[in-house]
Short mmCIF file of C-alpha atoms in Angstrom, two decimals:
data_model
loop_
_atom_site.label_atom_id
_atom_site.label_comp_id
_atom_site.label_asym_id
_atom_site.label_seq_id
_atom_site.Cartn_x
_atom_site.Cartn_y
_atom_site.Cartn_z
CA MET A 1 -10.77 -1.14 -23.90
CA LYS A 2 -11.46 2.29 -22.46
CA ILE A 3 -9.48 3.57 -19.50
CA LYS A 4 -12.81 3.87 -17.68
CA GLU A 5 -13.28 0.10 -17.91
CA VAL A 6 -9.96 -0.46 -16.12
CA LEU A 7 -10.92 2.13 -13.52
CA ASP A 8 -14.31 0.47 -13.03
CA ALA A 9 -12.65 -2.92 -12.51
CA LEU A 10 -10.34 -1.50 -9.85
CA GLU A 11 -13.22 0.22 -8.09
CA ARG A 12 -15.30 -2.95 -8.09
CA PHE A 13 -12.49 -4.61 -6.15
CA ALA A 14 -11.84 -1.60 -3.90
CA PRO A 15 -14.81 0.81 -3.97
CA LEU A 16 -13.91 4.43 -3.35
CA PRO A 17 -16.32 4.70 -0.35
CA LEU A 18 -13.91 2.37 1.50
CA GLN A 19 -11.26 5.09 1.55
CA GLU A 20 -10.59 7.11 4.69
CA ASP A 21 -12.10 10.59 5.06
CA TYR A 22 -8.73 12.32 4.59
CA ASP A 23 -7.87 10.47 1.39
CA ASN A 24 -8.09 11.38 -2.31
CA ALA A 25 -8.16 8.05 -4.13
CA GLY A 26 -9.54 7.58 -7.63
CA LEU A 27 -8.94 9.55 -10.83
CA GLN A 28 -6.15 12.10 -10.48
CA VAL A 29 -5.46 13.27 -14.02
CA GLY A 30 -6.88 12.59 -17.47
CA LEU A 31 -9.96 11.57 -19.43
CA THR A 32 -11.35 8.09 -18.91
CA GLU A 33 -14.45 7.99 -21.11
CA ALA A 34 -12.77 8.96 -24.40
CA TRP A 35 -9.35 7.34 -24.13
CA GLU A 36 -8.60 3.77 -25.03
CA VAL A 37 -5.96 2.19 -22.82
CA SER A 38 -2.68 1.48 -24.59
CA GLY A 39 -1.00 0.00 -21.52
CA VAL A 40 -0.90 0.35 -17.74
CA LEU A 41 2.11 1.15 -15.57
CA LEU A 42 1.73 0.21 -11.89
CA CYS A 43 3.58 1.90 -9.05
CA LEU A 44 3.47 3.04 -5.44
CA ASP A 45 4.23 6.69 -6.17
CA VAL A 46 3.89 8.87 -9.26
CA THR A 47 7.10 10.75 -10.06
CA GLU A 48 8.46 12.35 -13.21
CA LYS A 49 10.66 9.28 -13.79
CA VAL A 50 7.59 7.03 -13.55
CA ILE A 51 5.75 9.12 -16.14
CA ASP A 52 8.82 8.96 -18.39
CA GLU A 53 8.81 5.17 -18.04
CA ALA A 54 5.11 5.04 -18.93
CA LEU A 55 5.81 7.00 -22.11
CA GLN A 56 8.75 4.74 -22.99
CA ARG A 57 6.56 1.65 -22.55
CA GLY A 58 3.67 3.14 -24.54
CA CYS A 59 1.35 3.30 -21.51
CA ASN A 60 -1.27 6.02 -21.28
CA LEU A 61 -2.51 4.94 -17.85
CA ILE A 62 -0.60 4.97 -14.57
CA VAL A 63 -2.18 3.29 -11.55
CA SER A 64 -0.49 4.18 -8.29
CA HIS A 65 -1.12 3.32 -4.68
CA HIS A 66 -0.35 6.75 -3.21
CA PRO A 67 -2.38 9.60 -4.72
CA LEU A 68 -0.42 12.05 -6.85
CA ILE A 69 -2.78 14.81 -5.75
CA PHE A 70 -3.25 14.37 -2.02
CA ARG A 71 -3.53 17.98 -0.86
CA LYS A 72 -5.30 20.81 -2.62
CA LEU A 73 -3.32 22.37 -5.47
CA ALA A 74 -3.57 26.16 -5.38
CA HIS A 75 -1.88 26.41 -8.77
CA ILE A 76 -0.22 24.19 -11.36
CA GLY A 77 3.27 25.18 -12.44
CA ASP A 78 6.73 23.80 -11.83
CA GLN A 79 7.25 24.59 -8.16
CA SER A 80 6.82 21.01 -6.90
CA TYR A 81 7.17 17.51 -8.30
CA VAL A 82 3.39 17.08 -7.99
CA GLU A 83 2.74 20.11 -10.20
CA ARG A 84 5.36 19.00 -12.71
CA CYS A 85 3.87 15.51 -12.84
CA VAL A 86 0.39 16.89 -13.47
CA VAL A 87 1.69 19.07 -16.29
CA LYS A 88 3.70 16.22 -17.85
CA ALA A 89 0.77 13.78 -17.64
CA ILE A 90 -1.63 16.26 -19.26
CA LYS A 91 0.82 17.23 -22.00
CA ASN A 92 1.37 13.58 -22.90
CA ASP A 93 -2.24 12.37 -22.55
CA VAL A 94 -1.41 10.08 -19.65
CA ALA A 95 -4.19 9.34 -17.17
CA VAL A 96 -3.31 8.83 -13.51
CA VAL A 97 -5.46 6.81 -11.13
CA SER A 98 -4.72 6.04 -7.48
CA MET A 99 -6.05 3.23 -5.33
CA HIS A 100 -5.01 4.17 -1.79
CA THR A 101 -6.81 3.53 1.49
CA ASN A 102 -9.72 1.97 -0.38
CA LEU A 103 -7.25 -0.70 -1.55
CA ASP A 104 -5.72 -0.89 1.95
CA ASN A 105 -9.15 -1.52 3.44
CA ALA A 106 -10.63 -3.84 0.81
CA CYS A 107 -11.04 -7.56 1.40
CA GLY A 108 -8.09 -9.14 -0.38
CA GLY A 109 -6.33 -5.77 -0.53
CA VAL A 110 -2.91 -4.49 0.51
CA ASN A 111 -2.96 -5.87 4.04
CA PHE A 112 -4.08 -9.29 2.83
CA LYS A 113 -1.18 -9.20 0.36
CA MET A 114 1.21 -8.56 3.25
CA ALA A 115 -0.33 -11.44 5.21
CA GLN A 116 0.15 -13.68 2.19
CA ARG A 117 3.87 -12.88 2.15
CA LEU A 118 4.08 -14.14 5.74
CA SER A 119 1.95 -17.25 5.01
CA LEU A 120 -0.53 -16.26 7.70
CA ASN A 121 -3.56 -18.50 8.18
CA ASP A 122 -7.14 -17.58 9.15
CA VAL A 123 -6.62 -13.97 8.09
CA ARG A 124 -9.41 -11.58 9.05
CA PHE A 125 -9.90 -7.86 9.50
CA LEU A 126 -8.37 -6.33 12.60
CA SER A 127 -10.85 -3.49 13.04
CA GLU A 128 -14.63 -3.63 12.74
CA PRO A 129 -15.52 -4.21 9.06
CA ARG A 130 -18.11 -2.32 7.05
CA THR A 131 -19.60 -2.97 3.63
CA GLU A 132 -19.51 -0.50 0.74
CA CYS A 133 -20.86 -1.29 -2.74
CA GLY A 134 -21.05 -4.95 -1.80
CA VAL A 135 -17.40 -5.14 -0.69
CA GLU A 136 -16.41 -5.70 2.93
CA GLY A 137 -13.54 -3.60 4.22
CA ALA A 138 -11.71 -2.45 7.33
CA SER A 139 -8.30 -1.31 8.57
CA GLY A 140 -5.58 -3.88 9.23
CA VAL A 141 -5.69 -7.66 9.39
CA ILE A 142 -4.72 -10.39 11.86
CA GLY A 143 -3.74 -13.99 11.23
CA THR A 144 -1.76 -16.92 12.58
CA LEU A 145 1.70 -18.12 11.64
CA PRO A 146 1.97 -21.71 10.38
CA GLU A 147 4.19 -22.43 13.40
CA PRO A 148 4.98 -20.34 16.49
CA MET A 149 8.46 -18.83 16.47
CA SER A 150 10.74 -16.82 18.71
CA ALA A 151 10.90 -13.05 18.39
CA THR A 152 14.39 -13.27 16.91
CA HIS A 153 13.36 -15.74 14.22
CA PHE A 154 10.18 -13.81 13.54
CA LEU A 155 12.01 -10.54 12.95
CA GLU A 156 14.53 -12.25 10.68
CA MET A 157 11.70 -13.82 8.70
CA VAL A 158 10.01 -10.43 8.28
CA LYS A 159 13.28 -8.86 7.12
CA LYS A 160 13.70 -11.61 4.54
CA GLU A 161 10.13 -11.57 3.19
CA PHE A 162 10.02 -7.78 2.86
CA MET A 163 13.66 -7.43 1.82
CA VAL A 164 14.41 -4.73 4.39
CA GLU A 165 17.80 -3.59 5.59
CA CYS A 166 16.64 -3.31 9.17
CA VAL A 167 13.53 -3.22 11.35
CA GLN A 168 12.59 -1.04 14.28
CA ALA A 169 11.41 -3.16 17.20
CA ASN A 170 10.63 -2.78 20.87
CA GLU A 171 12.02 -5.10 23.55
CA LEU A 172 12.17 -8.66 22.22
CA LEU A 173 9.18 -10.71 23.31
CA GLN A 174 10.10 -13.58 25.62
CA ARG A 175 7.28 -15.87 24.48
CA PRO A 176 6.61 -17.51 21.11
CA ILE A 177 4.91 -15.42 18.45
CA SER A 178 1.87 -16.96 16.82
CA ARG A 179 -0.84 -14.34 16.16
CA VAL A 180 0.31 -11.48 13.94
CA ALA A 181 -1.54 -8.22 13.26
CA LEU A 182 -0.41 -5.89 10.51
CA CYS A 183 -1.19 -2.74 8.59
CA GLY A 184 0.70 -1.37 5.62
CA GLY A 185 1.90 2.23 5.67
CA ALA A 186 1.34 4.31 8.80
CA GLY A 187 -0.56 1.89 11.02
CA ALA A 188 0.21 3.06 14.56
CA PHE A 189 -3.46 3.91 15.06
CA LEU A 190 -4.20 0.16 15.14
CA LEU A 191 -1.78 -0.71 17.93
CA GLY A 192 -4.59 -0.80 20.50
CA ASP A 193 -6.71 -2.98 18.23
CA ALA A 194 -3.81 -5.42 17.89
CA LEU A 195 -3.47 -5.67 21.67
CA ARG A 196 -7.20 -6.17 22.18
CA ALA A 197 -7.24 -8.88 19.49
CA GLY A 198 -4.58 -10.83 21.35
CA ALA A 199 -1.83 -10.38 18.76
CA ASP A 200 1.70 -11.39 19.73
CA ALA A 201 3.22 -9.10 17.11
CA PHE A 202 2.26 -6.03 15.12
CA ILE A 203 3.88 -5.12 11.79
CA THR A 204 3.49 -1.75 10.12
CA GLY A 205 5.39 0.70 7.94
CA GLU A 206 5.99 3.57 10.32
CA MET A 207 5.34 4.61 13.92
CA HIS A 208 6.30 7.53 16.15
CA TYR A 209 8.95 7.21 18.83
CA HIS A 210 6.52 7.37 21.74
CA ASP A 211 4.35 4.60 20.25
CA PHE A 212 7.09 2.12 21.18
CA PHE A 213 6.57 2.71 24.91
CA GLY A 214 4.21 0.68 27.09
CA THR A 215 3.87 -2.61 25.23
CA GLU A 216 6.98 -4.37 26.54
CA GLN A 217 6.35 -8.15 26.80
CA GLN A 218 2.78 -7.60 25.61
CA LEU A 219 3.37 -7.22 21.90
CA GLN A 220 6.33 -7.39 19.53
CA ILE A 221 6.38 -4.22 17.46
CA CYS A 222 8.00 -4.51 14.05
CA VAL A 223 8.31 -1.39 11.88
CA ILE A 224 9.71 -2.09 8.42
CA GLY A 225 9.34 1.19 6.50
CA HIS A 226 6.37 2.69 4.68
CA TYR A 227 7.54 1.86 1.16
CA GLN A 228 8.73 -1.60 2.17
CA SER A 229 5.42 -2.53 3.76
CA GLU A 230 3.48 -1.67 0.61
CA GLN A 231 6.01 -2.70 -2.03
CA TYR A 232 3.90 -5.65 -3.24
CA THR A 233 0.88 -3.46 -3.99
CA PRO A 234 1.72 -3.16 -7.72
CA GLU A 235 1.64 -6.97 -7.89
CA LEU A 236 -1.86 -6.88 -6.41
CA LEU A 237 -2.97 -4.23 -8.91
CA LYS A 238 -1.59 -6.32 -11.76
CA GLU A 239 -3.50 -9.38 -10.54
CA ILE A 240 -6.75 -7.40 -10.51
CA ILE A 241 -6.32 -5.85 -13.95
CA SER A 242 -5.06 -9.06 -15.57
CA ARG A 243 -8.09 -10.94 -14.21
CA GLU A 244 -10.73 -8.32 -14.97
CA CYS A 245 -9.32 -6.68 -18.11
CA ALA A 246 -7.87 -9.49 -20.20
CA GLY A 247 -5.58 -8.37 -22.97
CA VAL A 248 -4.53 -5.09 -21.38
CA ASN A 249 -0.75 -4.79 -21.14
CA CYS A 250 0.33 -4.26 -17.53
CA TYR A 251 3.82 -3.40 -16.30
CA ILE A 252 5.20 -2.94 -12.81
CA THR A 253 7.48 0.08 -12.69
CA ALA A 254 11.22 -0.45 -12.61
CA VAL A 255 11.61 2.86 -10.72
CA ASN A 256 12.24 2.64 -6.98
CA THR A 257 10.34 5.65 -5.69
CA ASN A 258 11.29 5.24 -2.02
CA PRO A 259 12.68 8.65 -0.97
CA ILE A 260 14.35 7.17 2.12
CA ILE A 261 17.80 5.61 1.95
CA TYR A 262 19.67 3.70 4.65
CA ILE A 263 23.34 4.53 5.18
#
């Protein structure tokens, strides 16, 4: 199977037009038409250690969530990890593909995967959906817990399901939490949408300090970390490739690429 066939399968699930204007999803490095895929390594971030792992596993395709090349490269040398990764991938004939905000926004994508971890019911898009290439997509989702729970129990449940050391939260809500809105990564821009949708809680990966003001006893904010919120994305990518590209060897990276540590 050609690498292009794997890329096409991913883009059928999450068409590139679903990505945000600022994004750079899709092919990052390599040739897709000529190369046959020897194996796929799935990750959140592309680092030199991830490329080394791909080579050790015999994979010539890396599919990441976050784009390796996000900002314009003025030159390619060894001054940054991005440049070094590009050089290493090219030297070793490794293709790099990224499925970023198109996968966030796709129906059944990253945010739906997060909702699945929380066993949310009646999950739907949080913002106004649009259709691209026959696939409906939008930012964020909202759903309902199987049973209402207190803010304390809710936060403990989130910590357990996403295996986080701690969460950042505003004042604990004094009513039961039932409707939950969420957005993986940096989702503060959807806070207003969550309020208007009648959510009792809003989960995301990161928010600014001042975003925590003004929603006391309206909405339970729960910030779990950017990496932590999207950590199940490689599982989603594996599900797509295994279903659409039978016989292709897929591996989830063993490298923890989270640059943030908790002390």
